[in-house]
Short mmCIF file of N, CA and C in Angstrom, two decimals:
data_model
loop_
_atom_site.label_atom_id
_atom_site.label_comp_id
_atom_site.label_asym_id
_atom_site.label_seq_id
_atom_site.Cartn_x
_atom_site.Cartn_y
_atom_site.Cartn_z
N MET A 1 -22.61 13.85 -13.39
CA MET A 1 -21.84 12.93 -14.20
C MET A 1 -21.67 13.48 -15.60
N GLY A 2 -20.48 13.29 -16.13
CA GLY A 2 -20.19 13.74 -17.48
C GLY A 2 -20.54 12.68 -18.49
N THR A 3 -20.02 12.87 -19.68
CA THR A 3 -20.27 11.90 -20.74
C THR A 3 -19.11 10.91 -20.80
N ASP A 4 -19.36 9.77 -21.41
CA ASP A 4 -18.32 8.77 -21.58
C ASP A 4 -17.24 9.29 -22.52
N PHE A 5 -16.01 8.98 -22.21
CA PHE A 5 -14.87 9.34 -23.05
C PHE A 5 -14.48 8.09 -23.81
N LEU A 6 -14.39 8.19 -25.12
CA LEU A 6 -14.14 7.03 -25.97
C LEU A 6 -12.82 7.18 -26.73
N SER A 7 -12.37 6.11 -27.32
CA SER A 7 -11.12 6.13 -28.10
C SER A 7 -11.13 7.22 -29.16
N GLU A 8 -12.28 7.44 -29.79
CA GLU A 8 -12.34 8.46 -30.84
C GLU A 8 -12.22 9.88 -30.29
N ASN A 9 -12.31 10.05 -28.97
CA ASN A 9 -12.15 11.36 -28.34
C ASN A 9 -10.69 11.69 -28.01
N ILE A 10 -9.78 10.75 -28.16
CA ILE A 10 -8.39 10.95 -27.77
C ILE A 10 -7.74 12.08 -28.57
N ASP A 11 -8.02 12.16 -29.85
CA ASP A 11 -7.40 13.14 -30.75
C ASP A 11 -5.89 13.06 -30.63
N ASP A 12 -5.22 14.20 -30.40
CA ASP A 12 -3.76 14.20 -30.31
C ASP A 12 -3.28 14.28 -28.86
N ASN A 13 -4.14 13.89 -27.92
CA ASN A 13 -3.76 13.89 -26.52
C ASN A 13 -2.89 12.68 -26.19
N PHE A 14 -1.93 12.89 -25.31
CA PHE A 14 -1.02 11.83 -24.89
C PHE A 14 -1.57 11.07 -23.68
N GLY A 15 -2.26 11.78 -22.79
CA GLY A 15 -2.78 11.14 -21.59
C GLY A 15 -3.66 12.08 -20.80
N PHE A 16 -3.98 11.67 -19.57
CA PHE A 16 -4.93 12.43 -18.76
C PHE A 16 -4.65 12.24 -17.27
N VAL A 17 -5.18 13.17 -16.49
CA VAL A 17 -5.17 13.09 -15.04
C VAL A 17 -6.60 12.77 -14.62
N TYR A 18 -6.76 11.85 -13.69
CA TYR A 18 -8.10 11.38 -13.34
C TYR A 18 -8.34 11.37 -11.83
N LEU A 19 -9.61 11.29 -11.47
CA LEU A 19 -10.04 11.18 -10.08
C LEU A 19 -10.97 9.99 -9.97
N ILE A 20 -10.67 9.10 -9.03
CA ILE A 20 -11.54 7.97 -8.72
C ILE A 20 -12.15 8.23 -7.35
N THR A 21 -13.45 8.03 -7.22
CA THR A 21 -14.13 8.25 -5.94
C THR A 21 -14.87 6.99 -5.52
N ASN A 22 -14.66 6.59 -4.26
CA ASN A 22 -15.37 5.48 -3.65
C ASN A 22 -16.69 6.06 -3.14
N LEU A 23 -17.81 5.62 -3.71
CA LEU A 23 -19.11 6.18 -3.37
C LEU A 23 -19.61 5.74 -1.99
N LYS A 24 -19.03 4.68 -1.45
CA LYS A 24 -19.45 4.20 -0.13
C LYS A 24 -18.83 4.99 1.01
N ASN A 25 -17.54 5.34 0.88
CA ASN A 25 -16.89 6.01 2.00
C ASN A 25 -16.33 7.39 1.65
N GLY A 26 -16.42 7.80 0.39
CA GLY A 26 -15.97 9.12 -0.01
C GLY A 26 -14.49 9.26 -0.30
N ARG A 27 -13.73 8.19 -0.12
CA ARG A 27 -12.29 8.27 -0.39
C ARG A 27 -12.02 8.46 -1.87
N GLN A 28 -10.89 9.08 -2.18
CA GLN A 28 -10.57 9.42 -3.56
C GLN A 28 -9.13 9.05 -3.90
N TYR A 29 -8.88 9.02 -5.20
CA TYR A 29 -7.54 8.73 -5.70
C TYR A 29 -7.30 9.60 -6.93
N ILE A 30 -6.18 10.30 -6.97
CA ILE A 30 -5.80 11.09 -8.13
C ILE A 30 -4.62 10.40 -8.79
N GLY A 31 -4.69 10.24 -10.10
CA GLY A 31 -3.61 9.59 -10.82
C GLY A 31 -3.53 10.08 -12.24
N ARG A 32 -2.64 9.47 -13.01
CA ARG A 32 -2.49 9.80 -14.42
C ARG A 32 -2.39 8.52 -15.23
N LYS A 33 -2.77 8.63 -16.48
CA LYS A 33 -2.70 7.48 -17.37
C LYS A 33 -2.41 7.97 -18.78
N TYR A 34 -1.59 7.22 -19.48
CA TYR A 34 -1.30 7.53 -20.87
C TYR A 34 -2.23 6.73 -21.77
N PHE A 35 -2.61 7.33 -22.90
CA PHE A 35 -3.49 6.64 -23.86
C PHE A 35 -2.75 5.59 -24.67
N TRP A 36 -1.43 5.77 -24.80
CA TRP A 36 -0.66 4.91 -25.68
C TRP A 36 0.46 4.22 -24.93
N SER A 37 0.82 3.05 -25.39
CA SER A 37 2.01 2.38 -24.87
C SER A 37 2.85 1.97 -26.06
N ASN A 38 4.15 2.02 -25.88
CA ASN A 38 5.08 1.59 -26.92
C ASN A 38 5.73 0.30 -26.45
N ARG A 39 5.34 -0.78 -27.06
CA ARG A 39 5.85 -2.08 -26.66
C ARG A 39 6.71 -2.67 -27.77
N LYS A 40 7.67 -3.46 -27.34
CA LYS A 40 8.55 -4.14 -28.29
C LYS A 40 8.10 -5.61 -28.33
N PRO A 41 7.44 -6.00 -29.42
CA PRO A 41 6.99 -7.39 -29.52
C PRO A 41 8.17 -8.36 -29.46
N ARG A 42 7.94 -9.51 -28.87
CA ARG A 42 8.98 -10.55 -28.76
C ARG A 42 9.55 -10.89 -30.12
N GLY A 43 10.87 -10.87 -30.20
CA GLY A 43 11.55 -11.22 -31.45
C GLY A 43 11.60 -10.10 -32.47
N LYS A 44 11.04 -8.95 -32.17
CA LYS A 44 11.04 -7.82 -33.10
C LYS A 44 12.02 -6.76 -32.61
N SER A 45 12.50 -5.96 -33.52
CA SER A 45 13.45 -4.91 -33.13
C SER A 45 12.78 -3.54 -33.00
N ARG A 46 11.62 -3.37 -33.59
CA ARG A 46 10.93 -2.08 -33.53
C ARG A 46 9.81 -2.09 -32.50
N ARG A 47 9.63 -0.94 -31.89
CA ARG A 47 8.53 -0.79 -30.94
C ARG A 47 7.23 -0.54 -31.70
N VAL A 48 6.13 -0.99 -31.12
CA VAL A 48 4.82 -0.82 -31.74
C VAL A 48 3.96 0.02 -30.81
N LYS A 49 3.37 1.07 -31.36
CA LYS A 49 2.48 1.94 -30.57
C LYS A 49 1.09 1.34 -30.58
N SER A 50 0.52 1.15 -29.38
CA SER A 50 -0.83 0.62 -29.30
C SER A 50 -1.56 1.30 -28.15
N GLU A 51 -2.87 1.26 -28.23
CA GLU A 51 -3.68 1.88 -27.18
C GLU A 51 -3.47 1.14 -25.87
N SER A 52 -3.32 1.89 -24.78
CA SER A 52 -3.09 1.29 -23.46
C SER A 52 -4.42 0.75 -22.90
N ASP A 53 -4.37 0.27 -21.69
CA ASP A 53 -5.57 -0.26 -21.01
C ASP A 53 -6.34 0.84 -20.28
N TRP A 54 -6.24 2.08 -20.74
CA TRP A 54 -6.79 3.22 -20.03
C TRP A 54 -8.29 3.11 -19.75
N LYS A 55 -9.04 2.41 -20.58
CA LYS A 55 -10.50 2.35 -20.40
C LYS A 55 -10.91 1.55 -19.17
N LYS A 56 -10.08 0.60 -18.76
CA LYS A 56 -10.43 -0.23 -17.60
C LYS A 56 -9.50 -0.02 -16.42
N TYR A 57 -8.63 0.97 -16.51
CA TYR A 57 -7.61 1.20 -15.48
C TYR A 57 -8.20 1.90 -14.26
N TYR A 58 -7.83 1.43 -13.08
CA TYR A 58 -8.33 2.00 -11.83
C TYR A 58 -7.20 2.45 -10.90
N GLY A 59 -6.01 2.62 -11.40
CA GLY A 59 -4.95 3.13 -10.55
C GLY A 59 -4.06 2.05 -9.98
N SER A 60 -2.95 2.50 -9.39
CA SER A 60 -1.94 1.57 -8.88
C SER A 60 -1.99 1.40 -7.38
N SER A 61 -2.94 2.01 -6.71
CA SER A 61 -3.04 1.91 -5.26
C SER A 61 -3.54 0.53 -4.84
N ASP A 62 -2.72 -0.17 -4.07
CA ASP A 62 -3.14 -1.49 -3.57
C ASP A 62 -4.39 -1.38 -2.70
N GLU A 63 -4.44 -0.34 -1.88
CA GLU A 63 -5.59 -0.15 -0.98
C GLU A 63 -6.87 0.11 -1.77
N LEU A 64 -6.79 0.93 -2.79
CA LEU A 64 -7.94 1.21 -3.65
C LEU A 64 -8.39 -0.07 -4.35
N ASN A 65 -7.45 -0.81 -4.91
CA ASN A 65 -7.82 -2.02 -5.65
C ASN A 65 -8.37 -3.11 -4.72
N LYS A 66 -7.92 -3.13 -3.48
CA LYS A 66 -8.49 -4.06 -2.48
C LYS A 66 -9.96 -3.70 -2.22
N ASP A 67 -10.24 -2.41 -2.04
CA ASP A 67 -11.62 -1.96 -1.84
C ASP A 67 -12.48 -2.27 -3.06
N ARG A 68 -11.95 -2.09 -4.26
CA ARG A 68 -12.69 -2.40 -5.48
C ARG A 68 -13.09 -3.87 -5.50
N LYS A 69 -12.15 -4.74 -5.14
CA LYS A 69 -12.45 -6.17 -5.15
C LYS A 69 -13.49 -6.54 -4.09
N GLU A 70 -13.45 -5.86 -2.95
CA GLU A 70 -14.38 -6.15 -1.86
C GLU A 70 -15.80 -5.67 -2.14
N ILE A 71 -15.94 -4.44 -2.67
CA ILE A 71 -17.30 -3.89 -2.82
C ILE A 71 -17.77 -3.79 -4.26
N GLY A 72 -16.87 -3.91 -5.23
CA GLY A 72 -17.26 -3.89 -6.64
C GLY A 72 -17.06 -2.55 -7.31
N ASN A 73 -16.73 -2.59 -8.60
CA ASN A 73 -16.48 -1.37 -9.37
C ASN A 73 -17.69 -0.45 -9.46
N GLU A 74 -18.89 -0.99 -9.28
CA GLU A 74 -20.09 -0.16 -9.40
C GLU A 74 -20.17 0.91 -8.30
N PHE A 75 -19.37 0.77 -7.26
CA PHE A 75 -19.36 1.74 -6.17
C PHE A 75 -18.21 2.75 -6.31
N PHE A 76 -17.66 2.84 -7.52
CA PHE A 76 -16.58 3.79 -7.81
C PHE A 76 -16.90 4.58 -9.06
N THR A 77 -16.60 5.87 -9.02
CA THR A 77 -16.71 6.69 -10.23
C THR A 77 -15.30 7.02 -10.70
N ARG A 78 -15.16 7.17 -12.01
CA ARG A 78 -13.89 7.57 -12.62
C ARG A 78 -14.16 8.81 -13.45
N GLU A 79 -13.35 9.84 -13.22
CA GLU A 79 -13.55 11.11 -13.90
C GLU A 79 -12.21 11.62 -14.45
N ILE A 80 -12.22 12.03 -15.70
CA ILE A 80 -11.03 12.65 -16.28
C ILE A 80 -11.05 14.11 -15.87
N LEU A 81 -9.99 14.53 -15.17
CA LEU A 81 -9.89 15.92 -14.73
C LEU A 81 -9.31 16.81 -15.82
N SER A 82 -8.34 16.29 -16.56
CA SER A 82 -7.70 17.10 -17.60
C SER A 82 -7.01 16.20 -18.62
N LEU A 83 -6.93 16.69 -19.85
CA LEU A 83 -6.26 16.01 -20.96
C LEU A 83 -5.00 16.78 -21.32
N HIS A 84 -3.95 16.05 -21.75
CA HIS A 84 -2.68 16.70 -22.06
C HIS A 84 -2.04 16.10 -23.29
N LYS A 85 -1.33 16.95 -24.03
CA LYS A 85 -0.77 16.56 -25.31
C LYS A 85 0.62 15.96 -25.24
N THR A 86 1.31 16.09 -24.10
CA THR A 86 2.65 15.51 -23.97
C THR A 86 2.77 14.75 -22.65
N LYS A 87 3.71 13.83 -22.62
CA LYS A 87 3.98 13.04 -21.42
C LYS A 87 4.37 13.96 -20.27
N GLY A 88 5.21 14.93 -20.56
CA GLY A 88 5.65 15.86 -19.53
C GLY A 88 4.52 16.64 -18.91
N LYS A 89 3.57 17.08 -19.73
CA LYS A 89 2.43 17.84 -19.21
C LYS A 89 1.50 16.96 -18.39
N VAL A 90 1.34 15.71 -18.78
CA VAL A 90 0.53 14.77 -17.99
C VAL A 90 1.18 14.60 -16.61
N ASN A 91 2.47 14.34 -16.59
CA ASN A 91 3.18 14.11 -15.33
C ASN A 91 3.16 15.36 -14.45
N TYR A 92 3.39 16.52 -15.05
CA TYR A 92 3.38 17.77 -14.31
C TYR A 92 2.02 18.01 -13.67
N GLU A 93 0.94 17.85 -14.44
CA GLU A 93 -0.40 18.13 -13.93
C GLU A 93 -0.79 17.15 -12.82
N GLU A 94 -0.41 15.90 -12.96
CA GLU A 94 -0.71 14.94 -11.89
C GLU A 94 -0.03 15.39 -10.59
N THR A 95 1.26 15.70 -10.67
CA THR A 95 2.00 16.12 -9.48
C THR A 95 1.39 17.40 -8.89
N LYS A 96 1.05 18.33 -9.75
CA LYS A 96 0.42 19.59 -9.31
C LYS A 96 -0.88 19.30 -8.56
N GLN A 97 -1.73 18.43 -9.12
CA GLN A 97 -3.01 18.11 -8.48
C GLN A 97 -2.82 17.39 -7.15
N LEU A 98 -1.81 16.53 -7.08
CA LEU A 98 -1.55 15.82 -5.82
C LEU A 98 -1.21 16.81 -4.71
N PHE A 99 -0.39 17.81 -5.02
CA PHE A 99 -0.04 18.82 -4.02
C PHE A 99 -1.20 19.77 -3.73
N ILE A 100 -1.88 20.26 -4.78
CA ILE A 100 -3.00 21.20 -4.59
C ILE A 100 -4.07 20.58 -3.70
N ASN A 101 -4.34 19.30 -3.90
CA ASN A 101 -5.41 18.63 -3.15
C ASN A 101 -4.94 18.04 -1.82
N ASN A 102 -3.67 18.25 -1.49
CA ASN A 102 -3.14 17.77 -0.20
C ASN A 102 -3.44 16.30 0.04
N VAL A 103 -3.13 15.47 -0.96
CA VAL A 103 -3.50 14.06 -0.89
C VAL A 103 -2.83 13.29 0.25
N LEU A 104 -1.75 13.81 0.79
CA LEU A 104 -1.05 13.11 1.87
C LEU A 104 -1.59 13.48 3.25
N THR A 105 -2.37 14.58 3.34
CA THR A 105 -2.79 15.06 4.66
C THR A 105 -4.29 15.25 4.84
N GLU A 106 -5.06 15.36 3.78
CA GLU A 106 -6.50 15.60 3.92
C GLU A 106 -7.19 14.39 4.56
N ALA A 107 -8.12 14.69 5.46
CA ALA A 107 -8.81 13.62 6.21
C ALA A 107 -10.32 13.66 5.97
N LEU A 108 -10.92 12.51 6.14
CA LEU A 108 -12.38 12.40 6.16
C LEU A 108 -12.88 12.90 7.51
N ASP A 109 -14.20 13.06 7.65
CA ASP A 109 -14.77 13.52 8.92
C ASP A 109 -14.42 12.60 10.08
N ASP A 110 -14.23 11.30 9.79
CA ASP A 110 -13.92 10.35 10.87
C ASP A 110 -12.43 10.33 11.22
N GLY A 111 -11.64 11.18 10.54
CA GLY A 111 -10.22 11.25 10.83
C GLY A 111 -9.35 10.37 9.95
N GLY A 112 -9.96 9.49 9.19
CA GLY A 112 -9.20 8.63 8.28
C GLY A 112 -8.75 9.42 7.05
N PRO A 113 -7.82 8.87 6.28
CA PRO A 113 -7.33 9.59 5.10
C PRO A 113 -8.40 9.72 4.01
N LEU A 114 -8.50 10.91 3.43
CA LEU A 114 -9.44 11.14 2.34
C LEU A 114 -8.96 10.47 1.06
N TYR A 115 -7.65 10.51 0.84
CA TYR A 115 -7.10 9.99 -0.42
C TYR A 115 -6.42 8.64 -0.24
N TYR A 116 -6.59 7.79 -1.23
CA TYR A 116 -5.88 6.51 -1.27
C TYR A 116 -4.40 6.71 -1.60
N ASN A 117 -4.05 7.84 -2.24
CA ASN A 117 -2.66 8.10 -2.62
C ASN A 117 -1.76 7.99 -1.40
N SER A 118 -0.68 7.23 -1.52
CA SER A 118 0.23 7.02 -0.38
C SER A 118 1.53 7.80 -0.51
N ASN A 119 1.76 8.37 -1.71
CA ASN A 119 2.99 9.13 -1.90
C ASN A 119 2.85 10.06 -3.10
N ILE A 120 3.80 10.98 -3.19
CA ILE A 120 3.91 11.86 -4.35
C ILE A 120 5.33 11.68 -4.89
N LEU A 121 5.42 11.26 -6.14
CA LEU A 121 6.69 11.06 -6.83
C LEU A 121 7.58 10.01 -6.17
N GLY A 122 7.04 9.18 -5.31
CA GLY A 122 7.85 8.19 -4.61
C GLY A 122 8.81 8.82 -3.62
N ARG A 123 8.68 10.10 -3.40
CA ARG A 123 9.59 10.84 -2.54
C ARG A 123 8.90 11.35 -1.28
N TYR A 124 7.66 11.82 -1.41
CA TYR A 124 6.91 12.36 -0.28
C TYR A 124 5.88 11.31 0.12
N MET A 125 6.03 10.75 1.32
CA MET A 125 5.21 9.63 1.76
C MET A 125 4.15 10.07 2.76
N LYS A 126 2.94 9.51 2.62
CA LYS A 126 1.86 9.83 3.55
C LYS A 126 2.26 9.56 4.99
N LYS A 127 3.01 8.49 5.22
CA LYS A 127 3.39 8.13 6.59
C LYS A 127 4.22 9.23 7.25
N ASN A 128 4.88 10.08 6.45
CA ASN A 128 5.70 11.15 7.01
C ASN A 128 4.94 12.46 7.18
N TYR A 129 3.76 12.59 6.56
CA TYR A 129 3.04 13.85 6.58
C TYR A 129 1.63 13.72 7.13
N GLY A 130 0.96 12.61 6.83
CA GLY A 130 -0.40 12.42 7.30
C GLY A 130 -0.40 12.00 8.75
N ASN A 131 -1.42 12.40 9.47
CA ASN A 131 -1.55 12.05 10.88
C ASN A 131 -2.77 11.13 11.03
N PHE A 132 -2.61 9.89 10.59
CA PHE A 132 -3.72 8.94 10.54
C PHE A 132 -3.49 7.76 11.45
N GLY A 133 -2.89 7.99 12.61
CA GLY A 133 -2.67 6.92 13.56
C GLY A 133 -1.42 6.11 13.29
N THR A 134 -0.63 6.49 12.26
CA THR A 134 0.58 5.73 11.96
C THR A 134 1.82 6.41 12.51
N ASN A 135 1.69 7.70 12.91
CA ASN A 135 2.82 8.43 13.45
C ASN A 135 2.82 8.34 14.98
N PRO A 136 3.99 8.28 15.61
CA PRO A 136 4.03 8.27 17.07
C PRO A 136 3.60 9.60 17.64
#
């Protein structure tokens, strides 16, 4: 286990690529998160930069979040894999890691999917590449 990453560690980084691991079954999720969000307050014309919810974020996977609710966050680890200074580099590295780690096809020993990730870029879907009992 590494050390905790805090707001004061952000420096000039825009975001990060992360890995979440389910300690009970070994399944994983790779994603990206930005440190900042630009929101337009109601009734205002200018956007306001504020820190995002990155400290408590666990990804957008419905299946992952269902497991979190069932067994509890204490059975999940969150790890920052890499930090990046621009939005483009965050997005590029996430996509690169998704392909390098074969998130759509890698399986656990029992044959189930290793990764919670269900797609890459909304274009490449696990159902079209993974062989987890969903393909004829």
